[in-house]
């Protein structure tokens, strides 16, 4: 074998360096230390993924854990609104500082960097992916126990970038009880499996509406099949959340941290106790 020039593009050898998988993960900001990174994903939009992310982060913070949310939904950021944050993030030569909610949750979202919240982001995929990387490498997160990454729906550029560039410890899949749920969940699960990311389980949102008068649960979006779907994929159902207009209003009005009882507190406690790893 000739001497290695480390230029694999012109080499026909099958050395260990060439055949072993490349680690594409980016280093976190040098002034930061992040414990567990949990990506919250969905196969389609409109299933309440951001609501689940924000509620889970709020619940984890209430448990006394240093919590952060990285809003990777660059073209549709909603995390700051749910926490009632409308200010801009500040920065220095050291990096960008996350905005901290009144409950102590650190946030970074493109809406904290644009001049106006309603300004559209008309970027191509590589630029969007680059922004997500910068939220990891350039933001001074400090010491964080749990970081939740609010992902855009689908299996495109940004989910791929997050799975490759961040040290994701686990994925939570959010879905709804519609007929297409099996195919949609399976796509999201298969992507995580192909990227060798552990799947913590499935959260079904909009499972039912509980009548405040008679107390009966009504399946507005059809009967749930999530137990069968999850069992077929070897996954755990982490929570089944009702349709709750009060929670939706709390997110719209910036009060996700004030909403009680938080339906995801049991899941946050299970994560904090290490029950999903």
Coordinates of C-alpha atoms in Angstrom, one line a residue:
X1 CA 0.0 0.0 0.0
X2 CA 1.3 3.4 -0.9
X3 CA 1.6 6.2 1.7
X4 CA -1.8 7.7 2.6
X5 CA -2.4 11.2 1.4
X6 CA -5.8 11.4 3.2
X7 CA -7.4 12.3 -0.2
X8 CA -10.1 9.7 -0.4
X9 CA -11.4 11.0 -3.7
X10 CA -8.4 9.7 -5.6
X11 CA -7.8 6.6 -3.6
X12 CA -9.0 3.0 -4.4
X13 CA -8.0 1.5 -1.1
X14 CA -10.5 0.2 1.5
X15 CA -8.8 1.4 4.7
X16 CA -10.5 1.8 8.0
X17 CA -10.6 5.6 7.7
X18 CA -12.5 5.2 4.4
X19 CA -14.9 2.5 5.4
X20 CA -15.9 3.6 8.9
X21 CA -18.9 5.9 9.0
X22 CA -18.0 9.6 9.1
X23 CA -19.0 11.6 12.2
X24 CA -20.6 14.8 10.9
X25 CA -21.6 16.1 14.3
X26 CA -20.8 19.7 14.9
X27 CA -19.2 20.8 18.2
X28 CA -21.5 22.8 20.5
X29 CA -20.5 26.3 21.4
X30 CA -17.4 26.3 23.5
X31 CA -19.2 28.1 26.3
X32 CA -22.0 25.6 26.4
X33 CA -22.6 22.2 27.9
X34 CA -25.7 20.3 26.8
X35 CA -26.8 17.1 28.4
X36 CA -29.6 15.2 26.6
X37 CA -30.8 16.4 23.1
X38 CA -34.3 15.3 22.2
X39 CA -35.8 15.9 18.8
X40 CA -39.6 16.3 18.5
X41 CA -40.6 15.3 15.0
X42 CA -43.8 14.7 13.0
X43 CA -44.4 13.1 9.6
X44 CA -46.8 15.9 8.6
X45 CA -47.7 19.4 9.7
X46 CA -50.7 20.4 11.8
X47 CA -50.4 17.7 14.5
X48 CA -49.4 20.0 17.4
X49 CA -45.7 19.2 17.4
X50 CA -44.6 22.7 18.6
X51 CA -47.3 22.6 21.3
X52 CA -45.9 19.3 22.5
X53 CA -42.3 20.6 22.4
X54 CA -43.1 23.7 24.4
X55 CA -45.3 21.9 26.9
X56 CA -42.7 19.3 27.4
X57 CA -40.0 22.0 27.9
X58 CA -42.1 23.9 30.4
X59 CA -42.8 20.7 32.3
X60 CA -39.2 19.8 32.4
X61 CA -38.2 23.3 33.7
X62 CA -40.8 23.0 36.5
X63 CA -39.0 19.8 37.6
X64 CA -36.0 22.0 38.2
X65 CA -34.0 21.0 35.1
X66 CA -32.1 23.5 33.1
X67 CA -34.1 23.4 29.8
X68 CA -33.7 24.8 26.3
X69 CA -35.6 24.7 23.1
X70 CA -33.9 25.0 19.7
X71 CA -36.5 26.0 17.2
X72 CA -35.4 24.2 14.0
X73 CA -38.6 25.0 12.1
X74 CA -36.9 27.9 10.3
X75 CA -39.7 28.8 7.9
X76 CA -42.5 28.4 10.5
X77 CA -41.1 29.3 13.9
X78 CA -43.7 29.4 16.7
X79 CA -41.8 28.6 19.9
X80 CA -41.2 32.3 21.0
X81 CA -44.9 33.0 20.6
X82 CA -45.9 30.1 22.8
X83 CA -43.6 31.4 25.6
X84 CA -44.7 35.0 25.1
X85 CA -41.3 36.2 23.9
X86 CA -41.3 39.0 21.4
X87 CA -37.9 40.6 21.9
X88 CA -34.7 40.1 19.9
X89 CA -31.8 37.9 20.8
X90 CA -28.6 39.7 21.7
X91 CA -25.0 38.8 20.8
X92 CA -21.4 39.6 21.2
X93 CA -18.0 38.5 19.8
X94 CA -18.5 35.3 21.8
X95 CA -21.7 34.3 20.1
X96 CA -25.5 34.7 20.3
X97 CA -27.3 34.7 23.6
X98 CA -30.6 32.7 23.9
X99 CA -33.6 34.5 25.2
X100 CA -34.8 33.2 28.5
X101 CA -38.5 32.8 29.3
X102 CA -40.0 33.8 32.6
X103 CA -39.9 30.2 33.7
X104 CA -36.2 29.9 32.9
X105 CA -36.4 28.0 29.5
X106 CA -33.7 29.1 27.1
X107 CA -35.0 29.7 23.5
X108 CA -33.4 30.2 20.1
X109 CA -35.5 30.7 17.1
X110 CA -35.3 32.6 13.8
X111 CA -38.1 34.9 15.0
X112 CA -35.7 36.2 17.7
X113 CA -33.3 37.4 15.0
X114 CA -35.5 38.8 12.2
X115 CA -36.6 42.5 12.3
X116 CA -40.3 41.6 12.3
X117 CA -41.9 38.4 13.5
X118 CA -44.0 38.3 10.3
X119 CA -41.1 38.6 7.9
X120 CA -41.1 35.5 5.7
X121 CA -38.0 33.3 5.4
X122 CA -37.4 32.8 1.6
X123 CA -34.3 30.7 1.8
X124 CA -33.2 27.5 -0.1
X125 CA -32.6 24.3 1.8
X126 CA -28.8 24.6 2.4
X127 CA -29.2 28.1 3.9
X128 CA -31.9 26.9 6.2
X129 CA -29.8 23.9 7.3
X130 CA -26.9 26.2 7.9
X131 CA -29.0 28.4 10.2
X132 CA -29.9 25.3 12.2
X133 CA -26.3 24.4 12.6
X134 CA -25.5 27.9 13.8
X135 CA -28.2 27.6 16.5
X136 CA -26.1 24.8 17.9
X137 CA -22.5 26.0 17.3
X138 CA -22.9 29.8 17.7
X139 CA -25.5 30.1 20.5
X140 CA -24.1 30.4 24.1
X141 CA -26.4 27.9 25.8
X142 CA -24.5 27.6 29.0
X143 CA -25.2 24.6 31.1
X144 CA -28.3 22.7 29.9
X145 CA -29.7 19.5 31.2
X146 CA -32.3 18.9 28.4
X147 CA -32.6 20.5 25.0
X148 CA -35.7 19.9 23.0
X149 CA -35.4 20.5 19.2
X150 CA -38.6 21.5 17.6
X151 CA -38.3 20.1 14.1
X152 CA -40.2 21.0 10.9
X153 CA -42.5 18.4 9.6
X154 CA -41.4 15.7 7.1
X155 CA -38.1 14.1 6.3
X156 CA -36.3 16.8 4.4
X157 CA -33.1 18.9 4.7
X158 CA -33.5 20.2 8.3
X159 CA -34.3 16.8 10.0
X160 CA -31.4 15.3 8.1
X161 CA -29.1 18.2 9.2
X162 CA -30.2 17.9 12.9
X163 CA -29.7 14.1 12.9
X164 CA -26.3 14.4 11.3
X165 CA -25.0 17.5 13.0
X166 CA -26.4 17.4 16.6
X167 CA -25.8 14.6 19.1
X168 CA -29.4 13.6 19.3
X169 CA -30.1 11.2 22.1
X170 CA -33.6 10.4 21.2
X171 CA -36.7 11.2 19.1
X172 CA -40.3 11.7 20.1
X173 CA -42.8 11.3 17.2
X174 CA -46.0 13.4 17.4
X175 CA -49.0 12.3 15.5
X176 CA -52.8 12.5 15.4
X177 CA -55.5 9.8 15.1
X178 CA -56.2 10.1 11.4
X179 CA -56.3 7.3 8.9
X180 CA -53.0 8.1 7.4
X181 CA -51.2 7.9 10.7
X182 CA -49.6 4.5 10.1
X183 CA -47.8 5.6 6.9
X184 CA -46.8 9.0 8.3
X185 CA -45.5 7.7 11.6
X186 CA -43.6 4.9 9.8
X187 CA -41.8 7.4 7.5
X188 CA -40.6 9.4 10.5
X189 CA -39.6 6.3 12.4
X190 CA -37.7 4.8 9.5
X191 CA -35.8 8.0 8.9
X192 CA -34.6 8.1 12.6
X193 CA -33.7 4.4 12.3
X194 CA -31.7 5.0 9.2
X195 CA -29.8 7.7 11.0
X196 CA -29.3 5.4 14.0
X197 CA -31.2 7.7 16.4
X198 CA -33.0 6.0 19.3
X199 CA -36.8 6.5 19.1
X200 CA -38.2 7.1 22.6
X201 CA -41.8 6.7 21.6
X202 CA -45.0 8.3 20.2
X203 CA -47.2 11.1 21.4
X204 CA -50.7 11.1 20.0
X205 CA -52.2 14.6 20.0
X206 CA -55.9 15.4 19.4
X207 CA -56.8 11.9 20.6
X208 CA -60.2 12.9 21.9
X209 CA -62.4 15.8 23.2
X210 CA -63.8 15.4 26.7
X211 CA -67.2 17.1 27.0
X212 CA -67.2 19.5 29.9
X213 CA -70.9 18.8 30.6
X214 CA -71.2 15.0 30.4
X215 CA -67.6 14.0 30.8
X216 CA -67.8 11.7 27.8
X217 CA -64.7 11.4 25.5
X218 CA -65.5 12.0 21.8
X219 CA -63.1 10.9 19.0
X220 CA -63.3 14.0 16.8
X221 CA -60.7 12.8 14.3
X222 CA -61.7 9.2 14.4
X223 CA -60.9 6.3 16.6
X224 CA -57.3 6.0 17.6
X225 CA -55.2 3.2 16.2
X226 CA -51.9 4.4 17.7
X227 CA -51.6 1.4 20.1
X228 CA -51.6 -1.0 17.1
X229 CA -49.4 1.2 15.0
X230 CA -46.8 1.7 17.8
X231 CA -46.9 -2.0 18.6
X232 CA -46.2 -2.9 15.0
X233 CA -43.2 -0.6 15.0
X234 CA -42.0 -1.8 18.4
X235 CA -42.6 1.6 20.0
X236 CA -44.1 2.9 23.2
X237 CA -47.1 5.2 23.3
X238 CA -45.8 8.0 25.6
X239 CA -49.0 10.0 25.9
X240 CA -52.4 10.5 24.4
X241 CA -53.4 14.2 24.6
X242 CA -57.0 15.5 24.3
X243 CA -58.2 18.4 22.2
X244 CA -57.9 21.3 24.7
X245 CA -59.0 24.8 23.5
X246 CA -57.5 26.2 26.7
X247 CA -54.1 24.9 25.9
X248 CA -54.3 26.2 22.4
X249 CA -55.2 29.6 23.7
X250 CA -52.4 29.5 26.2
X251 CA -49.9 28.9 23.4
X252 CA -51.4 31.6 21.2
X253 CA -51.2 34.1 24.1
X254 CA -47.7 33.2 25.3
X255 CA -48.8 31.3 28.4
X256 CA -47.7 27.8 27.7
X257 CA -45.7 27.8 31.0
X258 CA -48.7 28.9 33.0
X259 CA -51.1 26.3 31.7
X260 CA -51.9 23.7 34.4
X261 CA -52.2 20.9 34.8
X262 CA -49.5 20.3 32.1
X263 CA -50.5 17.1 30.4
X264 CA -46.9 16.2 29.6
X265 CA -45.6 16.5 33.1
X266 CA -45.7 12.7 33.6
X267 CA -43.6 12.2 30.4
X268 CA -41.1 14.9 31.4
X269 CA -40.7 13.1 34.8
X270 CA -40.2 9.8 33.0
X271 CA -37.5 11.4 30.8
X272 CA -35.8 13.0 33.8
X273 CA -35.8 9.7 35.7
X274 CA -34.1 8.0 32.7
X275 CA -37.1 5.7 32.1
X276 CA -36.9 5.9 28.3
X277 CA -33.2 4.9 27.9

